[in-house]
mmCIF file of C-alpha atoms in Angstrom:
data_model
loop_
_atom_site.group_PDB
_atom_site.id
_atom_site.type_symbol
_atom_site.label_atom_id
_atom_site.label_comp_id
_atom_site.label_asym_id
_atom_site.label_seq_id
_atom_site.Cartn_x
_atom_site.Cartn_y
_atom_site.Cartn_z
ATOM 1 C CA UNK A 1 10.329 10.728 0.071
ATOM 2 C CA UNK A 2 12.357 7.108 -0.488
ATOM 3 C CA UNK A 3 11.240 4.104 -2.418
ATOM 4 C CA UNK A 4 11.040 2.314 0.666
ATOM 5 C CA UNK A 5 8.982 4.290 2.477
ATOM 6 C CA UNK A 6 6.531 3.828 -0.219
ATOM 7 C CA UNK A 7 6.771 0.123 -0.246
ATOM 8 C CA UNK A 8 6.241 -0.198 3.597
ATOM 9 C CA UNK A 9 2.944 2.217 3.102
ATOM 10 C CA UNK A 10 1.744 -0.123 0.363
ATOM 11 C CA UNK A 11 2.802 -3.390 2.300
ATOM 12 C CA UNK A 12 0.853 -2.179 5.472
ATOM 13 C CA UNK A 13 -2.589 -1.539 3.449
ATOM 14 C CA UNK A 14 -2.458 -3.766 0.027
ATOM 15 C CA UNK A 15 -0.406 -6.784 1.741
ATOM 16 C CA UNK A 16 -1.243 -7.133 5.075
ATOM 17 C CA UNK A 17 -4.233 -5.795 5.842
ATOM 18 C CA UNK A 18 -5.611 -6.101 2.467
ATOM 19 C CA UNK A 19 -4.642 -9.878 1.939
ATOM 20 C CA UNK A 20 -6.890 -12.443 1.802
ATOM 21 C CA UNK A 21 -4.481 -15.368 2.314
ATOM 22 C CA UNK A 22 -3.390 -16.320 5.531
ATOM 23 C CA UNK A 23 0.073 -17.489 4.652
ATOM 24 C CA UNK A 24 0.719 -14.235 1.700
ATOM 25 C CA UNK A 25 -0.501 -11.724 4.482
ATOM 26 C CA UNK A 26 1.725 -13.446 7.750
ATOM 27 C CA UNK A 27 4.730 -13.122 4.993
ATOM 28 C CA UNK A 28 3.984 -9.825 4.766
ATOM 29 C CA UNK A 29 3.615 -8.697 8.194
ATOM 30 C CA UNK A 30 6.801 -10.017 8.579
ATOM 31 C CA UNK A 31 8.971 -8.527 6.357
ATOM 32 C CA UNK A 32 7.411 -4.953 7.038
ATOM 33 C CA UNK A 33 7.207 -4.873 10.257
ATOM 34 C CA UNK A 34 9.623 -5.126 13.218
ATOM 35 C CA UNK A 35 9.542 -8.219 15.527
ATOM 36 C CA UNK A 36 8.115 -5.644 18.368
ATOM 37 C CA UNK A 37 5.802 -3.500 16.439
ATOM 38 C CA UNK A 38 3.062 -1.741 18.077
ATOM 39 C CA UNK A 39 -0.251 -1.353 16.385
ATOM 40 C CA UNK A 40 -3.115 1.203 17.914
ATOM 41 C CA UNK A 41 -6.666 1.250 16.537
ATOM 42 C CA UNK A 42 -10.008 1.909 18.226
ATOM 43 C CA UNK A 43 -10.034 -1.528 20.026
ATOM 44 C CA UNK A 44 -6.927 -1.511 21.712
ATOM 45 C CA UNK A 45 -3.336 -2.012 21.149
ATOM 46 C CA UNK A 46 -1.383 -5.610 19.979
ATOM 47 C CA UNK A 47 2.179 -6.010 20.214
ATOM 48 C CA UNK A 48 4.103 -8.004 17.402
ATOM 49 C CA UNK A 49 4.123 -8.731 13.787
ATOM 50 C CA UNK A 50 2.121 -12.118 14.217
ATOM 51 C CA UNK A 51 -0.203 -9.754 16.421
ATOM 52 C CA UNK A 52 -1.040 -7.360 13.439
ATOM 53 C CA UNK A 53 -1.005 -10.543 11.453
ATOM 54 C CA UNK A 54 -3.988 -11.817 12.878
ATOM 55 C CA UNK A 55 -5.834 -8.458 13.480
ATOM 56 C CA UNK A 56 -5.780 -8.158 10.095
ATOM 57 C CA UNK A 57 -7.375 -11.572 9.180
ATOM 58 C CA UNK A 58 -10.036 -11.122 11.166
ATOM 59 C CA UNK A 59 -10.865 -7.891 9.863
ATOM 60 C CA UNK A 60 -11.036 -9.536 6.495
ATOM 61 C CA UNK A 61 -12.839 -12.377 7.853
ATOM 62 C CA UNK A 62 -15.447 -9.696 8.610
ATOM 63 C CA UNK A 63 -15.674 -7.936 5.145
ATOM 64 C CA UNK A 64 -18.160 -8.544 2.703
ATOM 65 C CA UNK A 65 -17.452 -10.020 -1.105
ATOM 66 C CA UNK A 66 -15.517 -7.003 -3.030
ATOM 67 C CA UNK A 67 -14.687 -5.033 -0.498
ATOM 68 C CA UNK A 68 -11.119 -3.711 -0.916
ATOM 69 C CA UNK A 69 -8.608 -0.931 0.619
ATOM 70 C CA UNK A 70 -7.257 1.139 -1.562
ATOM 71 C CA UNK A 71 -5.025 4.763 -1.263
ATOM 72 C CA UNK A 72 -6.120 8.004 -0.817
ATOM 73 C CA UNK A 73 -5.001 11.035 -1.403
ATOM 74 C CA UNK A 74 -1.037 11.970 -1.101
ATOM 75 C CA UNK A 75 1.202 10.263 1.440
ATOM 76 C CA UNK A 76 3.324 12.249 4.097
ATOM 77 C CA UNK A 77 6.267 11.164 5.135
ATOM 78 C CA UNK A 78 9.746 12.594 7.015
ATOM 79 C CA UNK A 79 12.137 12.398 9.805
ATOM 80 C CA UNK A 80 11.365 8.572 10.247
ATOM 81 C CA UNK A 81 7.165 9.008 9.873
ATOM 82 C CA UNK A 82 4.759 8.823 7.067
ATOM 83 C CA UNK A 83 1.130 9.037 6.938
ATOM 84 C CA UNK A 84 -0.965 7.069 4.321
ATOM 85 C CA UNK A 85 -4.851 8.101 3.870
ATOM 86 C CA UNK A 86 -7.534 4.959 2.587
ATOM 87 C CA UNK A 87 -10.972 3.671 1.776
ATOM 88 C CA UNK A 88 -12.564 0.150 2.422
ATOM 89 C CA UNK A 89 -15.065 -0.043 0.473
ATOM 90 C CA UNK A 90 -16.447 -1.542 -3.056
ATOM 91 C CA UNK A 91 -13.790 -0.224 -6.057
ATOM 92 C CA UNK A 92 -16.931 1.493 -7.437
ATOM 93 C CA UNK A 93 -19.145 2.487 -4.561
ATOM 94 C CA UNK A 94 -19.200 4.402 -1.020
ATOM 95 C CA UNK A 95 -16.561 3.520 1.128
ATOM 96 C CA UNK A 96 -17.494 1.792 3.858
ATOM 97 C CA UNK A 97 -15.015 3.105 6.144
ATOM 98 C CA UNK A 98 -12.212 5.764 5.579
ATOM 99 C CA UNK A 99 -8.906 6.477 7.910
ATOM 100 C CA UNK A 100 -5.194 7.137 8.033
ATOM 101 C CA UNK A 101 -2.220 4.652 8.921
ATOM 102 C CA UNK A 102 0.286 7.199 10.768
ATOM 103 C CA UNK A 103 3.756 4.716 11.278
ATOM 104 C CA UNK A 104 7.148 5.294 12.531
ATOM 105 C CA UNK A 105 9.863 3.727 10.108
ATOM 106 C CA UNK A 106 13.033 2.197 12.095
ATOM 107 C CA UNK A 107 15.838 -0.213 10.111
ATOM 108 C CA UNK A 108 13.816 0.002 6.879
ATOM 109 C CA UNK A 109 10.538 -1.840 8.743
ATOM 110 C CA UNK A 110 7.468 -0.294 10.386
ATOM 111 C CA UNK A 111 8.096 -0.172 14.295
ATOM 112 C CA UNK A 112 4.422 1.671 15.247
ATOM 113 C CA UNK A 113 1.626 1.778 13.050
ATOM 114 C CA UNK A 114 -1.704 3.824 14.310
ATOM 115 C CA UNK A 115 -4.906 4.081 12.647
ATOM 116 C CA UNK A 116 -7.603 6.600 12.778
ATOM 117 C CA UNK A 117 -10.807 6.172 11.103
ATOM 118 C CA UNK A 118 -12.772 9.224 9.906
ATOM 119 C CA UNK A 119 -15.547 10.159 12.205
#
């Protein structure tokens, strides 16, 4: 697996939707993704990197104090896909939610990015 790969994994959960700040997590978003990115959760689908931008604000304009993604377990990745499990949760408690980013990589940016929460 490439370098890059890795970064765009991390970028996704640490950057964007991990990031606090409005500003740090819209630069993000739009260095990782492409201009046209899809992104497919359990509400619905959003096109766009401002699109994910936003979804991702107001999912951390929902969390409580300390509550942080982090990696879990080993990342997938070939022919163009990678797979990335998490946790949202305290650093030091239950998780309060646990899934899997699944993205397709085209140009060296994220062009679909679904996530799937544990049941």
């Amino acid at each position: 697996m490439d370098d890059q790969t890795l970064e765009l994994l991390h970028a996704n959960l640490a950057e964007v939707f991990g990031e606090r700040d409005a500003d740090a997590r819209r630069e993000a978003a739009r260095r990782t993704y492409t201009a046209d990115v899809t992104f497919t959760d359990a509400e619905g689908t959003v096109h766009g990197w401002e699109a994910v931008a936003t979804k991702a604000g107001a999912l951390q304009d929902g969390l409580p104090p300390g509550a942080a993604f982090a990696e879990e377990g080993p990342v997938y990745a070939g022919a163009g896909r990678a797979a990335l499990a998490w946790r949202l949760g305290p650093a030091d408690g239950e998780p309060l939610v646990r899934g899997i980013d699944i993205v397709t990589i085209v140009d060296g940016r994220i062009s679909e990015l679904l996530t799937l929460l544990v049941g």
